[in-house]
Every structure is written in C-alpha cells, then in structure tokens.
Coordinates of C-alpha atoms and ligand atoms in Angstrom, one line a residue:
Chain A
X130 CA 19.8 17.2 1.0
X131 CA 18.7 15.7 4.4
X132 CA 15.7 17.7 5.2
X133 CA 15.4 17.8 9.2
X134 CA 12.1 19.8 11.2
X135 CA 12.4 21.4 14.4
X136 CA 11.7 19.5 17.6
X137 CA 9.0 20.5 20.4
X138 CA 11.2 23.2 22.2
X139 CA 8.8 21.0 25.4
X140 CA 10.7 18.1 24.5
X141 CA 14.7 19.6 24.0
X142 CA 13.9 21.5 28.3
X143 CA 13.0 18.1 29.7
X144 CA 16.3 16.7 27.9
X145 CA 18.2 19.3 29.5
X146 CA 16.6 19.8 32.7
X147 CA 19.6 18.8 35.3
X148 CA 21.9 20.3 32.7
X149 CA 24.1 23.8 33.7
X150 CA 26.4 24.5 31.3
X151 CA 24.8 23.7 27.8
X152 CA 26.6 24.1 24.2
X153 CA 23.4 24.6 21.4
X154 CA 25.6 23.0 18.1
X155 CA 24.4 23.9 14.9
X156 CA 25.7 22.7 11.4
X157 CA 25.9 24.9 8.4
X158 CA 25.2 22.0 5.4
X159 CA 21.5 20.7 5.3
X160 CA 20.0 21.8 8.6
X161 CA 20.8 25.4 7.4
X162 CA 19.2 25.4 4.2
X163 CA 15.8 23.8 5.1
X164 CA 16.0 26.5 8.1
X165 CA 15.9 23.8 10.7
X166 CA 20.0 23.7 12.5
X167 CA 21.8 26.5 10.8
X168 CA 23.2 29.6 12.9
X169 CA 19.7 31.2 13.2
X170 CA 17.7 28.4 14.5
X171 CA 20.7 28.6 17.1
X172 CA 20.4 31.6 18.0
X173 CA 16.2 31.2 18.2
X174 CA 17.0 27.8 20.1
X175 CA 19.1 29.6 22.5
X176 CA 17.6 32.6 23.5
X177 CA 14.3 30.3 24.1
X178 CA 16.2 28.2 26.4
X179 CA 17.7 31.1 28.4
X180 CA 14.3 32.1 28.7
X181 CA 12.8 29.7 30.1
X182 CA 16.0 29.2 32.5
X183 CA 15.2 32.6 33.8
X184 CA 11.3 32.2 34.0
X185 CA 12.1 28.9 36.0
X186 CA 14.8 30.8 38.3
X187 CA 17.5 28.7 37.3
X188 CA 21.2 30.0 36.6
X189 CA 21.8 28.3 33.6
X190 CA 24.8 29.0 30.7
X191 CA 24.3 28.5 27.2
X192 CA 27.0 29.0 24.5
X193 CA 26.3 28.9 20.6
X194 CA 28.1 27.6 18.0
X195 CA 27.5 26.4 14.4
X196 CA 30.0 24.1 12.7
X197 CA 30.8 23.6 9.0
X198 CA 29.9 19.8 9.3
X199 CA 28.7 18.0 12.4
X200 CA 29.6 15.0 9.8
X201 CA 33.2 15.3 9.5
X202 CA 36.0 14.7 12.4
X203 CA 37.6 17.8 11.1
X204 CA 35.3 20.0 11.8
X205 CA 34.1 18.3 15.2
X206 CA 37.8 18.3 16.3
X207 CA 37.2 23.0 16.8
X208 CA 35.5 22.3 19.9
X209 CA 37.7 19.6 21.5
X210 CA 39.5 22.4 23.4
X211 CA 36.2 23.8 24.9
X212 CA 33.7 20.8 24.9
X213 CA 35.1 20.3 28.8
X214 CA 32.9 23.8 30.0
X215 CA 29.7 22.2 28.7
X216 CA 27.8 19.4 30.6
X217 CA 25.4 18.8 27.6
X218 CA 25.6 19.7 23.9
X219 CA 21.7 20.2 21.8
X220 CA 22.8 19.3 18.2
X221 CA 20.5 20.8 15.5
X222 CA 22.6 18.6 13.1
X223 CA 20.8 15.5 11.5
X224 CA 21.1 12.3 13.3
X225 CA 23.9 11.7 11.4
X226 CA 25.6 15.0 13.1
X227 CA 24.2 14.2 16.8
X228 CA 25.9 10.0 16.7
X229 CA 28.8 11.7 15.2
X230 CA 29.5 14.3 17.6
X231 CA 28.8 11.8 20.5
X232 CA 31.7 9.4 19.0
X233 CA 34.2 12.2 19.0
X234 CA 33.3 13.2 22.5
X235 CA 32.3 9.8 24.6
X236 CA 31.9 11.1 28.1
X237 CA 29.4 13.8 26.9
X238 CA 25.5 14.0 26.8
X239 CA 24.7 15.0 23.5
X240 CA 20.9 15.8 22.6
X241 CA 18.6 15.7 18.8
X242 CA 17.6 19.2 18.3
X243 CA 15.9 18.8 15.4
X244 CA 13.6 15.5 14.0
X245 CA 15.6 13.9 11.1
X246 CA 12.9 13.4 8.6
X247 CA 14.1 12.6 4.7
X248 CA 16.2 13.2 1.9
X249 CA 14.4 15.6 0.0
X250 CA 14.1 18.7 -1.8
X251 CA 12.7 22.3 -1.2
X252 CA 9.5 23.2 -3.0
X253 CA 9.3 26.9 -1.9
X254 CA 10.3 28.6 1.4
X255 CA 9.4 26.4 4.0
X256 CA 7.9 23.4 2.1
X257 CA 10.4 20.1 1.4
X258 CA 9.5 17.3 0.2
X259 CA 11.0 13.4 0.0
X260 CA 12.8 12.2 -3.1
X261 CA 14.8 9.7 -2.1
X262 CA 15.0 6.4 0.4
X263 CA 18.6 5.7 -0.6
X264 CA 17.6 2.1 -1.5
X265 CA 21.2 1.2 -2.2
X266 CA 20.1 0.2 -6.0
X267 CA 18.4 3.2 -7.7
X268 CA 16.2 2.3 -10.3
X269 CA 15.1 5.9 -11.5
X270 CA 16.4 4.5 -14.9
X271 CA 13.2 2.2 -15.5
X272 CA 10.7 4.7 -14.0
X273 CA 11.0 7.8 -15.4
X274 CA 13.2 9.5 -12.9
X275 CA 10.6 9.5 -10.3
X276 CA 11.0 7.1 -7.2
X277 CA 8.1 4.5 -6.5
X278 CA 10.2 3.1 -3.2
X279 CA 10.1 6.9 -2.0
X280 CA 7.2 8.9 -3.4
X281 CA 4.5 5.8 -3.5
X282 CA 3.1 5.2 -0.3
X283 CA 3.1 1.4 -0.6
X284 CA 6.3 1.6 -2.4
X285 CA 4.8 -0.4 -5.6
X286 CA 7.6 -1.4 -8.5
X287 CA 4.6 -2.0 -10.5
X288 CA 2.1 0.7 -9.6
X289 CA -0.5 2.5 -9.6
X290 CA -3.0 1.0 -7.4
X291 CA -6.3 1.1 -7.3
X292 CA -6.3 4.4 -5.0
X293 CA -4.9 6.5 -7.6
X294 CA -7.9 9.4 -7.9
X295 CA -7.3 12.9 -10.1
X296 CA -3.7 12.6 -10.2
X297 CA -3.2 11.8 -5.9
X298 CA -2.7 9.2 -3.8
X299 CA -5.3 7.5 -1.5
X300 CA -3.8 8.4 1.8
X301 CA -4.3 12.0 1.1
X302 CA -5.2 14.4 -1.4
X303 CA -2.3 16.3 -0.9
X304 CA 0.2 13.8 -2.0
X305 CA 0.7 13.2 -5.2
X306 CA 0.4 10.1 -6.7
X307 CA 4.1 8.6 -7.3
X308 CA 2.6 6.7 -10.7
X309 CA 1.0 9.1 -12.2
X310 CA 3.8 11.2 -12.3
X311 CA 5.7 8.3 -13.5
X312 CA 3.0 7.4 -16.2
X313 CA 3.0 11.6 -17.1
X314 CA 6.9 11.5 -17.6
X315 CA 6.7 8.0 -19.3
X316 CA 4.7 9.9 -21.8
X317 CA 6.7 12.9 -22.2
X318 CA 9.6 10.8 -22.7
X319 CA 7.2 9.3 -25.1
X320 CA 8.3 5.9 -23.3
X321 CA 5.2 4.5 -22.5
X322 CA 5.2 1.6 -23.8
X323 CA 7.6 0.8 -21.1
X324 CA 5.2 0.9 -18.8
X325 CA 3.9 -2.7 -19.4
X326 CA 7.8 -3.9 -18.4
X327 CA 7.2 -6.3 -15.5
X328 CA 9.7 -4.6 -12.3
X329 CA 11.7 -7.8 -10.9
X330 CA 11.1 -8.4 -7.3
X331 CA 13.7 -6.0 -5.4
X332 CA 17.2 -6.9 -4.4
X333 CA 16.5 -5.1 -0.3
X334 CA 19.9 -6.4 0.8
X335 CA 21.3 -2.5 0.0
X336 CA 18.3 -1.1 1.8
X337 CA 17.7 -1.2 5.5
X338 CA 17.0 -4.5 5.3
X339 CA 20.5 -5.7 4.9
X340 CA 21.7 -4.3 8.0
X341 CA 23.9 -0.6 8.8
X342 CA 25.5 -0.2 5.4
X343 CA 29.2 0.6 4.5
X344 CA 30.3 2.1 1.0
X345 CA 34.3 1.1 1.2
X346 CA 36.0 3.1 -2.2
X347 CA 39.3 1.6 -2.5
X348 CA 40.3 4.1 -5.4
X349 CA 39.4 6.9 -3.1
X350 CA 41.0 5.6 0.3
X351 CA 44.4 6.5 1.5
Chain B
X106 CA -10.9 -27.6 -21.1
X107 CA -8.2 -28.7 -18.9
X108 CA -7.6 -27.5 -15.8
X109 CA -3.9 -26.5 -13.9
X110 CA -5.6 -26.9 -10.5
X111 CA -8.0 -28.6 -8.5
X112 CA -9.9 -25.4 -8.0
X113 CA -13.9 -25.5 -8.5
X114 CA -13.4 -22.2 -9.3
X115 CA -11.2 -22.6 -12.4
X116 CA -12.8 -25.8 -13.7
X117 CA -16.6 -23.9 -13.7
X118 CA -14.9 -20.9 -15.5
X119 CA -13.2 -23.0 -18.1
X120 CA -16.3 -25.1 -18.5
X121 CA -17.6 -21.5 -20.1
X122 CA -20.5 -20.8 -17.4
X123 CA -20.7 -17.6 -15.9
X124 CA -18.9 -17.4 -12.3
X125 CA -20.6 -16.4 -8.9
X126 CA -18.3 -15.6 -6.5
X127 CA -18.5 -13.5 -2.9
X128 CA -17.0 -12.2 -0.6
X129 CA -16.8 -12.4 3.7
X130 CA -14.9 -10.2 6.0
X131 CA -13.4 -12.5 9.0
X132 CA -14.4 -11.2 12.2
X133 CA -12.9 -8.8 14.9
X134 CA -12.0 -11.4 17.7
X135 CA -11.6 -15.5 17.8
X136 CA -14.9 -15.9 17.4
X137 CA -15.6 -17.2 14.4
X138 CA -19.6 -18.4 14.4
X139 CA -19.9 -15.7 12.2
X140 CA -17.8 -16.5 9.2
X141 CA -19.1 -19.9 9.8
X142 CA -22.7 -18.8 9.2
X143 CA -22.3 -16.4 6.3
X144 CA -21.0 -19.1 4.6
X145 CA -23.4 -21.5 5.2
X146 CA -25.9 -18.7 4.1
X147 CA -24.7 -18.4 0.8
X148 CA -22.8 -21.5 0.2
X149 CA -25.8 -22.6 -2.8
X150 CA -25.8 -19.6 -4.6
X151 CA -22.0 -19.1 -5.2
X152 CA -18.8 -20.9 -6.7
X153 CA -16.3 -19.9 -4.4
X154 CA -16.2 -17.2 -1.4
X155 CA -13.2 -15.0 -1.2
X156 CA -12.0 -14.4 3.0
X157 CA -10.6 -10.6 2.9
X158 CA -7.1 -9.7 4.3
X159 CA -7.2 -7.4 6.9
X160 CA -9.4 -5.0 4.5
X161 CA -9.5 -1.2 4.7
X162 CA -6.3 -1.7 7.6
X163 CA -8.4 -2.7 10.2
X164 CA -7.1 -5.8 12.0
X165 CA -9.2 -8.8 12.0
X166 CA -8.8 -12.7 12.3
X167 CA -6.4 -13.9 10.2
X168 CA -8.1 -15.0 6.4
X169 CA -6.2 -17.5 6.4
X170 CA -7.7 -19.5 9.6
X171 CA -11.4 -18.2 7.9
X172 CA -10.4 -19.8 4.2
X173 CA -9.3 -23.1 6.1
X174 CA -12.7 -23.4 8.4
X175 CA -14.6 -23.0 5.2
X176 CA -12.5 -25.3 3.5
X177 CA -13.8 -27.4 6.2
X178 CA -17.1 -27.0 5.7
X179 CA -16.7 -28.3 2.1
X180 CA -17.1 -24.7 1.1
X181 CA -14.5 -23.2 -1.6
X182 CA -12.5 -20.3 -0.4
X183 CA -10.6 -17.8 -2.5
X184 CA -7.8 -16.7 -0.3
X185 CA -7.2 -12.6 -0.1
X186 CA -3.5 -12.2 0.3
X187 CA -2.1 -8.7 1.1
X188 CA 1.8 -7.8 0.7
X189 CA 1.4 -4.7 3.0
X190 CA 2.0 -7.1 5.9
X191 CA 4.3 -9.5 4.9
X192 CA 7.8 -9.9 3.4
X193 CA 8.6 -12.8 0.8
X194 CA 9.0 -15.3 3.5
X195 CA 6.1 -15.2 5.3
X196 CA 4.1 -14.6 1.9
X197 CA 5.4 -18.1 0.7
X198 CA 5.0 -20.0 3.8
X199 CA 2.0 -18.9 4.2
X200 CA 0.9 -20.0 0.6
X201 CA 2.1 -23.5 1.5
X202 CA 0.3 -23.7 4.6
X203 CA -2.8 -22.6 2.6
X204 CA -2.4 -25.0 0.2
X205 CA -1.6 -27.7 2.4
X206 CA -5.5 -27.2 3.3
X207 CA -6.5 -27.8 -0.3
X208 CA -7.2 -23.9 -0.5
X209 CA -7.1 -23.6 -4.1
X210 CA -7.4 -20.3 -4.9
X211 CA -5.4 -16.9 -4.0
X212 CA -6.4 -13.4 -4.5
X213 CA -3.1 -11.6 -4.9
X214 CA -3.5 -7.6 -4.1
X215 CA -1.6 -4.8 -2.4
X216 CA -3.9 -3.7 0.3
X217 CA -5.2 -0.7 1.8
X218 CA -2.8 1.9 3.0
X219 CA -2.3 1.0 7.3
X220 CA -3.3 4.8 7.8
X221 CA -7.3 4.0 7.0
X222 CA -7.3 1.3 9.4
X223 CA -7.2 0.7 13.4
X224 CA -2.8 1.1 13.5
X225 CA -1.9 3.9 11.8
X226 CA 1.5 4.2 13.3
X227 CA 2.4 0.4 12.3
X228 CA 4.9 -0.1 9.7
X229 CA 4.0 -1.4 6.3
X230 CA 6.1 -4.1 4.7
X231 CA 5.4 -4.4 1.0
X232 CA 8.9 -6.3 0.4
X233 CA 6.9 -7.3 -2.9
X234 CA 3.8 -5.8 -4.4
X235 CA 0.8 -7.4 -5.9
X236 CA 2.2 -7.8 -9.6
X237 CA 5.2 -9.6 -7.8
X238 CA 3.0 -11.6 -5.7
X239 CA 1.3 -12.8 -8.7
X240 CA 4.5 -14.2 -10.0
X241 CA 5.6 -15.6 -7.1
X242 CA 2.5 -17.9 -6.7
X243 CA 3.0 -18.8 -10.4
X244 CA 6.8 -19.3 -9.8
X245 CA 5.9 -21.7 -7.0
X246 CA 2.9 -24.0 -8.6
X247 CA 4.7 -24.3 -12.0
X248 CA 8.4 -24.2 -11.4
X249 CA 7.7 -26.2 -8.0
X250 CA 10.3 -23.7 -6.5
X251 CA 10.9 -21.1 -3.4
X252 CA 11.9 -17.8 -5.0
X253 CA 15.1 -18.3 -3.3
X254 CA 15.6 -21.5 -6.2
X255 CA 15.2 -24.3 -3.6
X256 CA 12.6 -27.2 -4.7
X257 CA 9.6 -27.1 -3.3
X258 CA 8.5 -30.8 -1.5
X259 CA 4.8 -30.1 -2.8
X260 CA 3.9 -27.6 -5.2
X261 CA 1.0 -25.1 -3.7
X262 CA -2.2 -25.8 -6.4
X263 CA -3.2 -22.7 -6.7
X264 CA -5.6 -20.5 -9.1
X265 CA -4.6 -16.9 -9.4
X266 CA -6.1 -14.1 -9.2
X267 CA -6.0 -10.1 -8.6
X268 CA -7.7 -7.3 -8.5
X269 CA -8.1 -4.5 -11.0
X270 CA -10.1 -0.8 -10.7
X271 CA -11.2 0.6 -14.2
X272 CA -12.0 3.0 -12.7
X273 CA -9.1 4.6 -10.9
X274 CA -6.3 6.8 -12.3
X275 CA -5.0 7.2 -14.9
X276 CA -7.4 5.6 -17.2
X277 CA -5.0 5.5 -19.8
X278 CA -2.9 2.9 -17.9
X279 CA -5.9 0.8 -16.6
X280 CA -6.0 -1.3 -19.7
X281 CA -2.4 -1.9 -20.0
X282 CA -2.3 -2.6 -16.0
X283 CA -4.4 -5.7 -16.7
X284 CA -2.2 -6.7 -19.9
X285 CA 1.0 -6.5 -16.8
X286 CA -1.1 -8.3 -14.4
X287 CA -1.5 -11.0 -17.1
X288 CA 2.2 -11.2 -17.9
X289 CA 2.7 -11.8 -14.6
X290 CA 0.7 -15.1 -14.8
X291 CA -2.3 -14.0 -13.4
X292 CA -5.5 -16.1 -14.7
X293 CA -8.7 -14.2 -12.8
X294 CA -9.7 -10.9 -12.4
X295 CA -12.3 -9.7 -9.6
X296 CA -13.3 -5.9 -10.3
X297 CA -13.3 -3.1 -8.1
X298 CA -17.5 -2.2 -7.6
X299 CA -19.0 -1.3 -10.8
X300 CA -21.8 1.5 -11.0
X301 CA -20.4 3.0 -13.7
X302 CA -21.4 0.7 -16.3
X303 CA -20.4 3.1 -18.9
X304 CA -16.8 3.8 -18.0
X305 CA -17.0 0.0 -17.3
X306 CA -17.5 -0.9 -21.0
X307 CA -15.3 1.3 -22.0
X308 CA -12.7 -0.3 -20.2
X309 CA -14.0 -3.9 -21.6
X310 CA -13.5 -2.7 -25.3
X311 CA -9.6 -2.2 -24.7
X312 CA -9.4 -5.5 -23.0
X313 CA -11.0 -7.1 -25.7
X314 CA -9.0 -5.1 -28.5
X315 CA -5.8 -6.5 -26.8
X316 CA -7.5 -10.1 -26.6
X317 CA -7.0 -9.6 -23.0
X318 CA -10.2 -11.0 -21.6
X319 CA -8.9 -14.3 -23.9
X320 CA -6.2 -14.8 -21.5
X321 CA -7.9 -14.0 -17.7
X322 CA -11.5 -14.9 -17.1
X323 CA -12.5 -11.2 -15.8
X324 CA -15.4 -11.2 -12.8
X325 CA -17.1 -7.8 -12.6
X326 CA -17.6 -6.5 -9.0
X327 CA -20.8 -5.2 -7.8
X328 CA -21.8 -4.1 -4.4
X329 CA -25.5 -3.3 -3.7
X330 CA -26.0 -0.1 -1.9
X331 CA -27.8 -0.1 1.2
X332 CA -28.8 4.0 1.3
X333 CA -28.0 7.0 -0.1
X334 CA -25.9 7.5 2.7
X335 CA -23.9 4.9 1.8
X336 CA -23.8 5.8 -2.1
X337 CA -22.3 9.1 -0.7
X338 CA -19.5 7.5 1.5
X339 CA -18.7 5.4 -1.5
X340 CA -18.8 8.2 -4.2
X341 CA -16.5 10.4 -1.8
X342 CA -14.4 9.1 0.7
X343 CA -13.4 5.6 -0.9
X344 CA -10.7 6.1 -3.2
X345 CA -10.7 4.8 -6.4
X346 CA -14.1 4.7 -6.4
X347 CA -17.2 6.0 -9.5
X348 CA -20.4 6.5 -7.9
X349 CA -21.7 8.5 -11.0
X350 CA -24.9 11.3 -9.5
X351 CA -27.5 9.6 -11.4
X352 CA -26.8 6.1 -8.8
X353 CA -27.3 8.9 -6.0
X354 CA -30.5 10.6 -7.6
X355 CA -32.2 7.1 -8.5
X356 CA -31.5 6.0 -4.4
X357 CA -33.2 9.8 -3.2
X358 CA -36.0 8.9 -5.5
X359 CA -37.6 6.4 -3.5
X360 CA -38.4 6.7 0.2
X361 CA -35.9 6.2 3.0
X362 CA -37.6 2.8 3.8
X363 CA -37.2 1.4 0.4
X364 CA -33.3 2.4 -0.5
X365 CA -31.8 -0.6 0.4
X366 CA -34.5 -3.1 -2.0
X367 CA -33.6 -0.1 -5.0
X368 CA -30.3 -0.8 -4.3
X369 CA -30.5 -5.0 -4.7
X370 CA -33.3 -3.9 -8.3
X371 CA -29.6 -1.7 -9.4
X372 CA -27.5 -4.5 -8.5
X373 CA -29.4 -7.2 -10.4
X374 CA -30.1 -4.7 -13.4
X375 CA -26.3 -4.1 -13.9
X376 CA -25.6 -7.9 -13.6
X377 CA -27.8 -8.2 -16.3
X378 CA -26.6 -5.5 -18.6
X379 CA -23.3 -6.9 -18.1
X380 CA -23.7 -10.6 -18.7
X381 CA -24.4 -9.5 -22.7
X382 CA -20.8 -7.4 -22.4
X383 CA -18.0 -9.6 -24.1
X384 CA -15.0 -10.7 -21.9
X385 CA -17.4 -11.2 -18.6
X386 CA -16.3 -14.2 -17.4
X387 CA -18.7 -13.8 -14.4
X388 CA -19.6 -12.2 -11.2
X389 CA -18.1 -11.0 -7.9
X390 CA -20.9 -10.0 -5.5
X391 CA -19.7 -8.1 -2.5
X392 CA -22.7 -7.8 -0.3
X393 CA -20.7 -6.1 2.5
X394 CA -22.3 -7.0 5.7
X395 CA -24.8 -7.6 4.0
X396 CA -24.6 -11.3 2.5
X397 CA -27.7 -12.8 3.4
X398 CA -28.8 -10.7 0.3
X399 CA -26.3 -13.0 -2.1
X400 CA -28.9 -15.6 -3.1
X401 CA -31.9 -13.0 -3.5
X402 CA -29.3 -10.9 -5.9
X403 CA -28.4 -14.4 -7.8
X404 CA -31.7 -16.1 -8.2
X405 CA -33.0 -12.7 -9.6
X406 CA -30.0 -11.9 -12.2
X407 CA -30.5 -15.4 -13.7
X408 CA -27.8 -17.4 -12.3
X409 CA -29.2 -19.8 -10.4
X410 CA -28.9 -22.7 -9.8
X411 CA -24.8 -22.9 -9.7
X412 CA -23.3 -25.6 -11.8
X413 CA -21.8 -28.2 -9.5
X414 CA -18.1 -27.8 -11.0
X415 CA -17.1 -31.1 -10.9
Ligands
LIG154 S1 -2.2 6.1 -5.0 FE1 -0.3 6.1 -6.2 S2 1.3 6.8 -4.7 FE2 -0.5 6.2 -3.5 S3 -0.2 4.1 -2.9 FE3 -1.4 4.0 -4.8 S4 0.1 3.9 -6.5 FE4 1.2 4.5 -4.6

C-alpha cells in the first residue's frame, strides 16, 4: 500500500490561515489502514483545527468527510454538489488523492494533510516499512524476492557493500541490510550460487528517470 | 609479462614485485598546496597514489583536478571514482577526461552513504554501482565503446581496480564478492584496513582455493593508528570495520606519548606477516592525514627502494 505519516498539525493552520469554510477530506484505501487519512484521523484533524480556530477567536467552519477513493473520478464526483460551501479542502489522501482532487475541482485550494512517504508494508501497529520503488522493471526474480533498488540504501544490483555489519546497514543500525537478507533468502532457496550472477546495468527509462509514467492497457480500455 | 596499459602501476605488479601504493584526501577549498606537498612527500617511497572521491560524504576538491596535478608532477595517480554522485554519463566523460591526462589507473567503488558527510539532505545517484562501474571502464578500454554502443575516438587506458572489505558482512559472501568483482573485469584489489590479520588470512585461503588472487593482484590495506582514541572510533563507529581488543590493549599499553610510534611498530609488523601470505600482490598504505609517515612505514617493512617500473 502507499504508506503516508501525518503532517505537523503547525504546518496544515498556516495553510489554512485566511481560509473560512474548510472541508477536512479523508480517503478510506491506504491512508486508513496505516492510520494516517482514514475517517478517524479526520475526525482528530478536525476537532484540532476547530480548536485552535476558537483559541485564536476566529469563526471558522469545518466539515468532514472521508471518501472511498480520493483516486477515482467516481468517487470525487459525491462532493461536486457541495464542494461550492468550502473555500479550502485538507486532503489526508496521498499525493496521488490531493492532485486528483484538485483536477476534478480547478478553482479550489486543495491542501496535503498527510506526508506521502513509500510503498510499503505494516510491520506491527504503527510501524511500516518500504518494499517497493515501483522501478517500472521489477527484478525480485534474480534477488530473492527482496528489493536492492528499495531496501539498499545505495540501491546496489550487485551488493553488499563494504558497510554491511551484523546483519545492518551502515547508515543505521536499525535498518536492515537489503543484501543480507537477499544472501539469507538466496540460501534458503538454496540458490546461492546465484549470487555470483553479474546484475546488468539497469534499464531507468521505467523509473523516474524516464519522465511522469503512463501504463496504457488496450485489452482493458473501453 | 605484457601489459594492457601504460600504467606504472600494472607493469610493477606484473613484473612480480610487491606494490606500494597510498593514498591522499584532496583538500576542502581551491587550494591545492597541500595535495601538491603530500605528494612530493611520499612520491619515492610509493608506486602510485590513489586521490579519494569525496570520502566519508564530505565534499572536497574534485579527485579528479588532484589525480591530474599529480599527474603533472610526474607522479602516478590512481583515480577514486564514486557512483553515488554520478549517472552513466558523467561517469564516462569523466573517465575520458581522466585519461585524456594519461591518468592510468581508476579505483572503481560505491561510496560512503551522503548521510555521514557534510549534505545529508542531497540526493544520491547511484545510476550504476561499483560492480557496474567496473565493467563499464573495461567495456570502454577494450571494446573502445560508450555504453550506449557508439565508438569511442580514443580508448580511455585504464588499469582497474576496486575495493573489497573481508571483513564486512556476511563473511560467507566476501569471497565470492571478489570472484564477481573479477568477472566484471576488474584486475586490482586495494583492501579495506587490516588489523585483523587472522580473519584476513582466512579470507586469503578462499581466494586462493578459487585461484582468485591468480586473476587480480590483491593489495592489503593498512592504516596505522595514531591513539587508542582513534583505535576506538575505528573499532566502533566505522562500519565495516575489525579492530579486534587485543589492537586496543597493545595501544593502552604504552604511554599516551608513545601510541602513535606503537601504532607505525603494528603497522610495519603486519606488513611483514603479510608479505609471506600467498596471493599478496602488495601494499596499500593509508596514512590518513598522516602521510609524512609513508616512507618511515616503507623503509622499515622492507620495501624500499621502489622499483622504477619502466
Ligand atoms: S549496508 Fe547493505 S543495505 Fe546498506 S548500503 Fe550497504 S549493501 Fe546497501
């Protein structure tokens, strides 16, 4: 999923500071399950705001409302008949959620509530962690199912470096180190031998680096 | 033997003498007297002096600039090249403009993570990584190609080298990590610091039971410590890194005054336990600030005066 962490509530006021009317938007896919833009971070987001509107003597209204997908016109289209009371949205939808919501309403401010961080997975209750860059060209099949470009810190195809210590990587003893757990699984597999493989230099042109990316399925269009 | 380049390096190593080699940060501004004089200072005592790349993240003068003004000088330079700050394209051009100085040697490594040096919030590039950097240079001398397939109008005469730690994790792997590095074309290794001599060995044995140090002449690294202090730092905040107690105890032995000179006595007594270990093609000494201590460490292992390599 697309993990996302809440933003500085500091930082979300000063956004809406000349704002009266203010709809807090959250979105019940990712955002809700790593606790971050679901329904009850609305609510917490919300009541904070109308807090500090009334500690600052300001008469300020703020509406809440948590969609099904901030990522789908559908679902954006429920609020086309009331998006006219509101002179600023907060999303607590990923970035994807926040661009797509101002596309579908032009004319409106619409604010990040939340920091957009990775794709990842949750660990335990409140701890996620990254998996995936999406690379465009997953190679997951030569590494053991573990992701260098993601989990190594210099993103090595033909790792480990010479920082590996104990099983963790040299930027921090809290991170693991991306090839030993690829050596580990390599050995479990009882593939290790693969290991001395050479990794061809990367193909980037489906990363980043080639620019906002487009996935066009003509067997699924309409 | 034949030689592929015109390095001095190469030819003394294939001549079969043991290798001295060194190494210089560049300096933190323009200023570059003092590049200029650590070379001069060690110049006799050593067959080639590698220029670090930005080491431990912190940003410096470029090594390039420092490789071509000792090139100048009629020294030999070993060029450190790291791929956390450049893509493909500026990794090649950059190995043309070096060899269009006659630098004829490239050490071909990863780099330090950005978040140990002085901009932590840059970006990091690694496009390629070292392995791939090693091909690339090989790709380019013997193909006379761009890794995009155009011809190259001069090939870049370059000797290759990387890096390799015995001594960082998994052990397992560290062996077959040099047997990759050599697939990729590499021909000389410089060792991470040895004062494990032990573990060190131990790691020579599988290189030798694979043939490996047949195919790359293999340099073992040694930095003198300067204090107990310093064996401390080493032994717990440099990563990938063996300081075993005993290097600690033998430093807190001798009086604070007379650390550093037990240090240089270490240095040149694990030189000489390693010159009878099979597969040491010679020695990378990495006084770190520290190089007017090079010639006093050569002269006293045994290897001095340097063959002239031509
Ligand atoms: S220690 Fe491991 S994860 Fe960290 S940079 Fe090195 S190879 Fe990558």
């Amino acid at each position: 999923m697309i993990v996302a962490d809440k933003k500085p509530i500091e930082e979300i006021i000063e956004c809406l500071k000349d704002h009266k009317n203010i709809l807090v938007l959250g979105c019940n896919e990712c955002v809700t399950v790593c606790e971050a833009g679901g329904k009850k971070e609305v609510g917490v987001l919300a009541s904070a705001l109308r807090m500090n509107a009334r500690k600052e003597g300001k008469e300020v209204k703020i509406d809440e409302l948590t969609l099904e997908r901030q990522c789908d016109r559908e679902y954006l289209d429920e609020i086309r008949d009331s998006i006219d009371q509101y002179d600023a949205v907060v999303s607590l939808a990923c970035g994807v959620g926040v661009q797509f919501t101002a596309e579908q309403y032009h004319d409106k401010p619409i604010y990040p509530g939340v920091n957009t961080t990775f794709l990842g997975a949750t660990e335990e209750r409140g701890v996620w962690t990254e998996r995936c860059q999406a690379c465009g060209q997953c190679i997951l099949a030569t590494t053991g199912g573990i992701c260098p470009v993601a989990r190594c810190a210099k993103r090595l195809f033909n790792g480990p470096c010479g920082g590996s210590t104990t099983g963790k990587c040299e930027i921090n003893a809290e991170v693991d180190c991306a090839w030993q757990l690829i050596v580990d699984r390599l050995k479990a597999l009882e593939r290790l031998d693969d290991y001395e493989k050479l990794c061809p230099l990367k193909d980037w042109s489906t990363d980043r680096a080639g620019g906002p990316r487009k996935v066009v399925r003509e067997d699924v269009k309409q | 033997m034949t030689t592929k380049t015109p390095s001095k390096l190469e030819k003394i190593l294939r001549d079969g003498h043991l290798a001295v080699t060194s190494e210089c940060g560049p300096p933190r501004g323009s200023n570059i007297d003092h590049i200029v004089k650590k070379g001069e200072l060690i110049k006799d005592h050593v067959d080639a002096i590698n220029i670090t790349d930005n080491q431990t993240s912190m940003t410096r003068l470029c090594s390039l600039a420092a490789c071509i003004r000792l090139k100048l000088m009629g020294l030999e330079p070993v060029l450190q090249m790291v791929t956390r700050d450049r893509n493909r394209i500026a990794l090649q051009s950059d190995i043309l403009g070096a060899a269009s100085f006659d630098i004829n040697n490239i050490l071909c490594l990863s780099g330090d993570h950005q978040s140990f040096g002085d901009c932590s919030q840059g970006q990091n590039v690694h496009d390629i990584d070292s392995i791939q950097l090693i091909q690339a240079v090989r790709h380019m001398r013997d193909e006379g190609k761009f890794l995009g397939g155009d011809e190259l109008e001069g090939k870049p005469e370059m000797f290759v080298g990387a890096a390799a730690n015995p001594f960082a994790d998994p052990f397992e792997i560290r062996v077959p990590r040099l047997a990759k590095k050599i697939a990729a074309g590499v021909e000389f290794i410089q060792t991470q610091c040895i004062y494990n001599l032990d573990k060190f060995e131990e790691w020579m044995k599988g290189v030798r039971e694979r043939g490996l140090h047949e195919k790359c002449f293999i340099l073992a690294g040694l930095t003198p410590m300067k204090s107990v202090g310093m064996a401390k730092y080493m032994q717990k905040r440099v990563p990938g890194m063996d300081v075993p107690e005993e290097v600690i105890k033998r430093l807190q032995g001798v009086e604070k005054g007379k650390q550093a000179d037990e240090g240089i006595k270490m240095c040149i007594e694990s030189i000489q336990r390693l010159k009878e270990c099979e597969g040491v093609a010679g020695f990378h000494v990495m006084a770190i600030e520290w190089e007017e201590k090079v010639p006093e460490i050569v002269e006293a292992a045994g290897l001095y005066p340097r063959p002239n390599g031509n």
